[in-house]
mmCIF file of C-alpha atoms in Angstrom:
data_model
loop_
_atom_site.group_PDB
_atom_site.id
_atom_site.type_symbol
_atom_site.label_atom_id
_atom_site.label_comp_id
_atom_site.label_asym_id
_atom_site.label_seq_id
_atom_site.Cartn_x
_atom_site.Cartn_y
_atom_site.Cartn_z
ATOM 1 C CA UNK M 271 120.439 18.060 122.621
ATOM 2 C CA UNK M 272 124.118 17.042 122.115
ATOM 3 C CA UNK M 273 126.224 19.780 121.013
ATOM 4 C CA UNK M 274 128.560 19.121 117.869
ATOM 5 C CA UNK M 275 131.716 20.070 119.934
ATOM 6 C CA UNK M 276 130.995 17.304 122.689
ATOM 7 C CA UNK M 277 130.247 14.665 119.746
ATOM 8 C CA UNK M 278 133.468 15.952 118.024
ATOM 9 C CA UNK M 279 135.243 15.317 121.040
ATOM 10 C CA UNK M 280 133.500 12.563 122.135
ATOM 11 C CA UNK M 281 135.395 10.762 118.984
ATOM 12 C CA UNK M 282 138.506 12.183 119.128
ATOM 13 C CA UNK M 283 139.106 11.377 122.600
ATOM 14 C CA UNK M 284 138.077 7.429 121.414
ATOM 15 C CA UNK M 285 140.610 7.849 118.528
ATOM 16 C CA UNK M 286 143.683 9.259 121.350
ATOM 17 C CA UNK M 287 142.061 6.510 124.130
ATOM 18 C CA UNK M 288 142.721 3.658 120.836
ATOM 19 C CA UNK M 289 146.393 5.402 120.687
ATOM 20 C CA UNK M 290 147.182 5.410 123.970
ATOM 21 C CA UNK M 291 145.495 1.953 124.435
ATOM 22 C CA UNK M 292 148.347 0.745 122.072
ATOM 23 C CA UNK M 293 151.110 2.302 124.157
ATOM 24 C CA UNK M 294 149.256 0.744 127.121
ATOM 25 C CA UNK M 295 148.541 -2.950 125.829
ATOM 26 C CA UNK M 296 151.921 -3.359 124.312
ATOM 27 C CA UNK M 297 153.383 -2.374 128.077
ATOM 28 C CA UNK M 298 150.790 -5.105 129.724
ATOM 29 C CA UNK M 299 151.939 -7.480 127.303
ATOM 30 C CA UNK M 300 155.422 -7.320 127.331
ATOM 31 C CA UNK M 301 155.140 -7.106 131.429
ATOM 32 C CA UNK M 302 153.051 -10.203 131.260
ATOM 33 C CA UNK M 303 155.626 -12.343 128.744
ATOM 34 C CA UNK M 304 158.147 -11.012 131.640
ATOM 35 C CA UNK M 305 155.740 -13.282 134.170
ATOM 36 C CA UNK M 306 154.970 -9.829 135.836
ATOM 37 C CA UNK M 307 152.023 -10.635 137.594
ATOM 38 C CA UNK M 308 148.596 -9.760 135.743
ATOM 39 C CA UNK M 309 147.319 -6.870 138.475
ATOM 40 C CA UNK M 310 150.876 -5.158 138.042
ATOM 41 C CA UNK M 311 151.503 -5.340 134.470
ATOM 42 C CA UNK M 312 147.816 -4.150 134.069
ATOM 43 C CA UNK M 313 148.543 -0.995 136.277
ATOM 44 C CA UNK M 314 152.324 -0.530 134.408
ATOM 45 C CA UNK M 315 150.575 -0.920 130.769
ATOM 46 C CA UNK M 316 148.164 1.954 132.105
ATOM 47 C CA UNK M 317 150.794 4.288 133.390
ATOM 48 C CA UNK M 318 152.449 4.407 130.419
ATOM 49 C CA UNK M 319 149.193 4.624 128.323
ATOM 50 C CA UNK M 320 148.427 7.951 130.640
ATOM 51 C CA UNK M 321 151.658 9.598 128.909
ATOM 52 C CA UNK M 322 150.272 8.944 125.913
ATOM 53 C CA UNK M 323 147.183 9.987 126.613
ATOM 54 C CA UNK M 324 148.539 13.411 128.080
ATOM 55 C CA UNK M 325 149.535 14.124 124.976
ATOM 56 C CA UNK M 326 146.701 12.911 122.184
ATOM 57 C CA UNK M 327 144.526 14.970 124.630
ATOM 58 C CA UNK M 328 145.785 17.831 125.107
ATOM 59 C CA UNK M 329 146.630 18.361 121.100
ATOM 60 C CA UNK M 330 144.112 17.284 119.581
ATOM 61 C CA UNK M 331 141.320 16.212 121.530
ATOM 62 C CA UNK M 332 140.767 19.292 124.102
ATOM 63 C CA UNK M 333 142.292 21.982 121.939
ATOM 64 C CA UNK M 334 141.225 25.368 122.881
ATOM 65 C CA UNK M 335 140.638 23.778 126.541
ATOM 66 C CA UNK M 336 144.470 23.443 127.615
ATOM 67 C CA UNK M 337 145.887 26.107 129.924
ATOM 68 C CA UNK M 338 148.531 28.410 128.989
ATOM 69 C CA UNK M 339 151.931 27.656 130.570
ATOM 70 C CA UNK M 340 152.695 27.673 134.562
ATOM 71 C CA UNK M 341 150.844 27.374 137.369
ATOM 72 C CA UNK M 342 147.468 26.897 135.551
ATOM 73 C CA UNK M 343 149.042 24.174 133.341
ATOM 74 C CA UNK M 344 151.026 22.417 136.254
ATOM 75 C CA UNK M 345 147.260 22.423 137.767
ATOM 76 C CA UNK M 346 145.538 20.978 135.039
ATOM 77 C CA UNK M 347 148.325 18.275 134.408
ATOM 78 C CA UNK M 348 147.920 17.337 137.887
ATOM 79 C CA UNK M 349 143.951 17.105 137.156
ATOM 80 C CA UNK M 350 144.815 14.783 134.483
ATOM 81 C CA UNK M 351 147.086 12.980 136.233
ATOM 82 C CA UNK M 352 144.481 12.500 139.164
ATOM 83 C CA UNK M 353 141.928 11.601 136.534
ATOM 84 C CA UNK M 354 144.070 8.825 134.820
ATOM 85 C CA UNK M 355 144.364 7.515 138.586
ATOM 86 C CA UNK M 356 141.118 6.796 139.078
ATOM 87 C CA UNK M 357 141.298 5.118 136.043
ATOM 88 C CA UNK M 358 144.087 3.330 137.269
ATOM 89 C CA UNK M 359 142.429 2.248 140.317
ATOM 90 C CA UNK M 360 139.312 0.816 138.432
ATOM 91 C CA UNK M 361 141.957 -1.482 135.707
ATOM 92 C CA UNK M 362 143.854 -2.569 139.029
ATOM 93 C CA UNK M 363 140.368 -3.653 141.053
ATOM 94 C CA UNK M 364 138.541 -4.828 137.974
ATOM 95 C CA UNK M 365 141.451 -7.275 136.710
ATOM 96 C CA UNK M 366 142.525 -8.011 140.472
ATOM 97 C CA UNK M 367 139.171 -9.060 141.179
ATOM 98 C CA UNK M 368 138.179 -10.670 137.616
ATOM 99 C CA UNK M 369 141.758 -12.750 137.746
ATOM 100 C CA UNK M 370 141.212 -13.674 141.352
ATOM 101 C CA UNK M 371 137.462 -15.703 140.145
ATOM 102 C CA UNK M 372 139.796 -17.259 137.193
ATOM 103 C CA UNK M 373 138.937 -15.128 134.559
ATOM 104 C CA UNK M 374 141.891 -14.838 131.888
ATOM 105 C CA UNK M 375 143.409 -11.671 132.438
ATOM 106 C CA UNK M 376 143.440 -10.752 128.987
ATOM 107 C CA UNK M 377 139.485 -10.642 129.384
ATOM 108 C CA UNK M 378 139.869 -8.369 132.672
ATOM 109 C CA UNK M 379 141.513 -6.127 131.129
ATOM 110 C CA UNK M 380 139.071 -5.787 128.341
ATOM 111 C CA UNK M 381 136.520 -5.009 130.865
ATOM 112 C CA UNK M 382 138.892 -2.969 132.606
ATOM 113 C CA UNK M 383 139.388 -0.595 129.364
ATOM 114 C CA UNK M 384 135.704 -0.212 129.147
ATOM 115 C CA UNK M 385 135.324 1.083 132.697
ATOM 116 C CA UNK M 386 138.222 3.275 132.673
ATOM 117 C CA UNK M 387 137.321 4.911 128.673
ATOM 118 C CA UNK M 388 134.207 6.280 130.460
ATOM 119 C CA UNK M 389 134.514 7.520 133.509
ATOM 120 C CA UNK M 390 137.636 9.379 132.575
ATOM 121 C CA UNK M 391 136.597 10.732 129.556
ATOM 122 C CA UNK M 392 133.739 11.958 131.857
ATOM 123 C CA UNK M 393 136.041 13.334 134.580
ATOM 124 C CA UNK M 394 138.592 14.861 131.468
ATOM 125 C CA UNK M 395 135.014 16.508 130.615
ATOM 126 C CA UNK M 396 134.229 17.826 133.476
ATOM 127 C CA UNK M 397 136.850 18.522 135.384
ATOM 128 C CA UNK M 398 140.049 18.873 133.381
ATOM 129 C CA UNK M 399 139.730 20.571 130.107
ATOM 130 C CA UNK M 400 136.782 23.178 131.036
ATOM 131 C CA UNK M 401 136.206 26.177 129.325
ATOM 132 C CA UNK M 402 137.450 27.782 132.603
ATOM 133 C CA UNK M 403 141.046 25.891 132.335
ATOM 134 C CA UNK M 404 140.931 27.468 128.133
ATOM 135 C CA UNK M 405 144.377 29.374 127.633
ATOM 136 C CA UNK M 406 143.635 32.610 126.630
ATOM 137 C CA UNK M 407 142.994 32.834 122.489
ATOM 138 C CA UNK M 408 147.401 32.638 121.498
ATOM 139 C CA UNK M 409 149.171 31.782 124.266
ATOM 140 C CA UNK M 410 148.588 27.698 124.324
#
């Protein structure tokens, strides 16, 4: 059975991945009305969306997962950071690959978003904000 919790964060982390999405979309956009070409701008619009992310996550999405200050929270950021690269690398194949059969990129991309949502949130999960990486109760 599904726990509350992971359903509770489950949504939350759609609502931050819709925030960030914003941040990321507007970036690809405005990189693509720049005639940026569409694997690039794809991979800039992401980049900044992982900023974003950072933050929607580790406020109010993994609260009572984040690690107190220092070494452990360098370590976790890094974690993140590795995560949102591996997100990164699946946007840049899918819309490199979907662009280079003649899809529109704005379509790629789409795809691209779908891919990425899941296996971070899974790696984020997992990996990132465990119970192990928790701050201990005050100090976040």
């Amino acid at each position: 059975m599904i726990e509350p919790a992971a359903i509770r964060r489950f949504v939350a982390y759609g609502f931050a991945s819709v925030a960030a999405l914003g941040v990321d979309l507007a970036c690809f956009f405005a990189l693509m009305a720049v005639h940026v070409a569409a694997p690039a701008a794809a991979a800039g619009g992401y980049a900044a969306g992982i900023l974003a992310h950072w933050f929607a996550s580790s406020r109010f999405v993994f609260t009572g997962r984040v690690a107190s200050e220092g070494k452990a929270r360098t370590a976790q950021q890094g974690l993140f950071v590795a995560s949102a690269l591996v997100g990164l690398a699946l946007t840049w194949a899918i819309v490199s690959a979907a662009t280079a059969m003649g899809l529109d990129p704005r379509i790629a991309k789409l795809i691209a978003i779908g891919a990425s949502f899941f296996a971070t949130f899974l790696l984020r999960l997992r990996f990132v904000f465990t119970e192990d990486q928790a701050a201990p109760a005050g100090t976040s």
